[in-house]
Amino acid sequence: MATEFAPLAPGTKLATVGTFYPAEIVTSEVQPARFHKGRMVRTSVIRWTEDNPLADIREGDEEVWAHIEGCTPRFVVTADN
């Protein structure tokens, strides 16, 4: 089953792959990848929601992360129960 490669909604909660540092989406957009012909790239601004001094992460800091279609992402969307 194919899934649509789409932007993530602002406020979506996520966690980094492997370390599970929590963050949330500020903005997200999908556009053609410059160096990967025929693929799309999702560029997302994320905001850290907890401090983690060992990883140099401060709550409220923002970073830009990219996810190239067909490649393993650096973060996963989480769910609240």
Short mmCIF file of C-alpha atoms in Angstrom, two decimals:
data_model
loop_
_atom_site.label_atom_id
_atom_site.label_comp_id
_atom_site.label_asym_id
_atom_site.label_seq_id
_atom_site.Cartn_x
_atom_site.Cartn_y
_atom_site.Cartn_z
CA MET A 1 0.00 0.00 0.00
CA ALA A 2 1.47 3.32 -1.05
CA THR A 3 1.29 6.32 1.22
CA GLU A 4 1.25 9.93 0.16
CA PHE A 5 4.44 11.88 0.84
CA ALA A 6 2.89 15.01 2.34
CA PRO A 7 3.81 17.85 4.70
CA LEU A 8 3.25 17.28 8.40
CA ALA A 9 0.76 19.47 10.26
CA PRO A 10 2.13 22.14 12.64
CA GLY A 11 2.00 20.91 16.23
CA THR A 12 2.51 17.25 15.26
CA LYS A 13 4.52 15.53 17.98
CA LEU A 14 7.58 13.54 16.91
CA ALA A 15 10.65 11.82 18.30
CA THR A 16 14.12 11.37 16.83
CA VAL A 17 14.99 7.89 15.56
CA GLY A 18 17.18 5.94 17.97
CA THR A 19 17.30 8.50 20.78
CA PHE A 20 13.60 9.43 21.05
CA TYR A 21 14.23 13.11 21.91
CA PRO A 22 10.75 14.72 21.78
CA ALA A 23 9.96 17.62 19.46
CA GLU A 24 7.07 19.10 17.48
CA ILE A 25 6.59 20.38 13.94
CA VAL A 26 6.63 24.17 13.47
CA THR A 27 6.32 24.18 9.64
CA SER A 28 6.62 21.53 6.96
CA GLU A 29 6.65 21.57 3.14
CA VAL A 30 7.26 19.14 0.29
CA GLN A 31 9.17 20.10 -2.85
CA PRO A 32 11.26 18.39 -5.57
CA ALA A 33 14.66 17.23 -4.30
CA ARG A 34 17.55 19.11 -5.93
CA PHE A 35 20.10 16.29 -6.07
CA HIS A 36 17.79 13.25 -6.14
CA LYS A 37 16.07 13.30 -9.54
CA GLY A 38 12.44 12.25 -9.48
CA ARG A 39 12.16 12.28 -5.67
CA MET A 40 10.49 14.70 -3.32
CA VAL A 41 11.92 16.11 -0.09
CA ARG A 42 9.95 17.05 3.03
CA THR A 43 11.61 19.97 4.81
CA SER A 44 10.38 20.45 8.37
CA VAL A 45 11.24 22.98 11.06
CA ILE A 46 11.13 21.19 14.41
CA ARG A 47 11.09 22.64 17.92
CA TRP A 48 12.56 20.65 20.81
CA THR A 49 10.10 20.17 23.67
CA GLU A 50 12.56 18.98 26.37
CA ASP A 51 16.11 19.82 27.44
CA ASN A 52 18.82 17.22 26.85
CA PRO A 53 22.21 18.78 27.75
CA LEU A 54 24.23 15.70 26.75
CA ALA A 55 22.97 16.05 23.17
CA ASP A 56 23.20 19.89 23.21
CA ILE A 57 19.41 20.16 22.88
CA ARG A 58 17.60 23.01 24.59
CA GLU A 59 13.83 23.25 24.95
CA GLY A 60 12.45 25.78 22.48
CA ASP A 61 15.39 25.62 20.04
CA GLU A 62 14.44 25.04 16.41
CA GLU A 63 16.18 23.06 13.65
CA VAL A 64 15.48 22.29 10.00
CA TRP A 65 15.37 18.60 9.10
CA ALA A 66 14.87 17.07 5.66
CA HIS A 67 13.38 13.70 4.72
CA ILE A 68 14.02 12.50 1.15
CA GLU A 69 11.24 10.34 -0.27
CA GLY A 70 12.24 6.66 -0.21
CA CYS A 71 15.01 7.14 2.39
CA THR A 72 14.91 6.35 6.11
CA PRO A 73 13.64 9.41 8.06
CA ARG A 74 15.52 10.89 11.02
CA PHE A 75 12.38 11.21 13.12
CA VAL A 76 9.08 9.40 13.61
CA VAL A 77 5.65 10.81 14.37
CA THR A 78 4.44 9.81 17.83
CA ALA A 79 0.96 9.28 19.20
CA ASP A 80 -0.54 10.41 22.48
CA ASN A 81 -2.85 7.98 24.25
#
